XYZ file of C-alpha atoms in Angstrom:
138
model
C 5.709 3.253 6.369
C 2.631 2.984 8.494
C 1.425 0.251 10.810
C -2.305 -0.481 10.824
C -3.588 -1.265 14.301
C -6.689 -2.829 12.761
C -4.961 -5.699 10.956
C -1.347 -5.378 12.161
C 0.116 -5.013 8.647
C 2.707 -2.455 7.535
C 2.137 -0.386 4.398
C 5.123 1.297 2.750
C 5.236 4.922 1.672
C 2.754 7.493 2.934
C -0.539 5.737 2.334
C -3.952 7.176 3.177
C -5.435 3.669 3.527
C -4.149 0.342 4.785
C -3.513 -1.821 1.729
C -4.640 -4.916 3.613
C -7.901 -3.979 5.379
C -8.769 -0.615 3.759
C -8.979 1.390 7.000
C -7.562 4.913 7.152
C -4.842 6.076 9.526
C -6.150 8.258 12.415
C -8.577 10.258 10.185
C -11.701 9.746 8.106
C -11.635 10.452 4.365
C -14.568 11.195 2.079
C -14.687 9.749 -1.484
C -13.053 12.962 -2.780
C -10.120 12.539 -0.364
C -10.944 15.372 2.033
C -9.484 14.809 5.491
C -11.989 14.764 8.359
C -11.548 14.142 12.074
C -12.155 10.697 13.582
C -15.385 11.921 15.171
C -16.868 13.491 12.001
C -20.097 12.133 10.550
C -20.124 14.405 7.475
C -17.255 15.837 5.397
C -16.804 19.501 6.322
C -15.728 20.434 2.769
C -18.150 18.647 0.442
C -20.900 17.427 2.806
C -20.507 13.761 1.892
C -21.797 11.258 4.443
C -19.692 8.440 2.983
C -16.635 8.525 5.212
C -13.957 5.877 5.590
C -13.485 3.803 8.721
C -10.317 4.727 10.640
C -8.106 2.148 12.292
C -8.647 1.594 16.020
C -7.006 4.083 18.351
C -3.672 3.122 19.851
C -4.195 2.437 23.575
C -2.697 5.150 25.764
C -0.495 2.693 27.662
C 0.862 1.256 24.405
C 2.033 4.606 22.974
C 5.261 4.860 25.056
C 6.171 1.287 24.102
C 5.635 2.011 20.403
C 7.720 5.178 20.721
C 10.575 3.224 22.334
C 10.409 0.470 19.701
C 10.465 2.964 16.842
C 13.533 4.648 18.371
C 15.222 1.458 19.592
C 18.396 1.737 17.487
C 18.940 5.402 18.377
C 18.399 4.733 22.077
C 20.773 1.744 21.954
C 23.468 3.875 20.271
C 23.007 6.635 22.835
C 23.235 4.180 25.750
C 26.358 2.637 24.181
C 27.940 6.103 23.890
C 27.166 6.955 27.526
C 28.586 3.622 28.704
C 31.630 4.141 26.490
C 32.313 7.559 28.041
C 32.175 5.989 31.514
C 34.585 3.200 30.534
C 36.877 5.675 28.775
C 37.090 7.999 31.793
C 37.735 5.028 34.082
C 40.476 3.716 31.756
C 41.958 7.224 31.490
C 42.616 7.337 35.232
C 43.497 3.654 35.762
C 45.653 2.808 32.712
C 46.127 5.642 30.175
C 48.532 3.580 28.001
C 45.832 1.496 26.269
C 43.506 4.274 25.152
C 44.013 4.136 21.369
C 41.801 1.073 20.685
C 39.171 2.533 22.983
C 39.343 5.847 21.106
C 38.760 4.001 17.816
C 35.682 2.289 19.256
C 34.406 5.663 20.466
C 34.953 7.177 17.042
C 32.954 4.378 15.385
C 30.144 4.745 17.930
C 30.007 8.514 17.355
C 29.982 8.037 13.584
C 27.212 5.444 13.815
C 25.111 7.763 16.005
C 25.786 10.742 13.698
C 24.779 8.741 10.602
C 21.673 7.511 12.440
C 20.674 11.114 13.212
C 21.159 12.142 9.557
C 18.948 9.363 8.181
C 15.473 10.394 7.078
C 12.674 9.396 9.436
C 11.214 6.721 7.151
C 14.592 4.935 6.949
C 15.065 5.082 10.716
C 11.603 3.614 11.297
C 12.225 0.903 8.703
C 15.512 -0.092 10.322
C 13.912 -0.041 13.774
C 11.139 -2.363 12.542
C 13.678 -4.735 11.004
C 15.634 -4.839 14.260
C 12.494 -5.431 16.340
C 11.333 -8.222 13.986
C 14.690 -9.999 14.200
C 14.465 -9.800 17.994
C 11.067 -11.561 17.925
C 12.298 -14.458 15.732
C 14.911 -15.718 18.217
């Protein structure tokens, strides 16, 4: 899945062009499909001057935010695990009799994080986009 910064639409798969506006992602392509840099005026392989228009560059200040949004679920699971460890250690010293339910919660958190890490990148990004969209609707 790729997000076009020209029109704001998401295209599934590994597309070379945005299906909505026709712009390419971070490169220019000639009619034969040769990949050229954003600054190229002529294809370096075939010499064609007909190059595609790439999407606008992502602003430098927006890149960290996009990185965090694309990794939102993983970061949330990691934060939950760190908080869980703190609560578990506190409970271990204060009242060690009620640790079994807490251990079960920890096991589920670890399994969720492990499964998240095993997921292919395109699934993780898709889930992260779904989560971020649901957050915007409320």
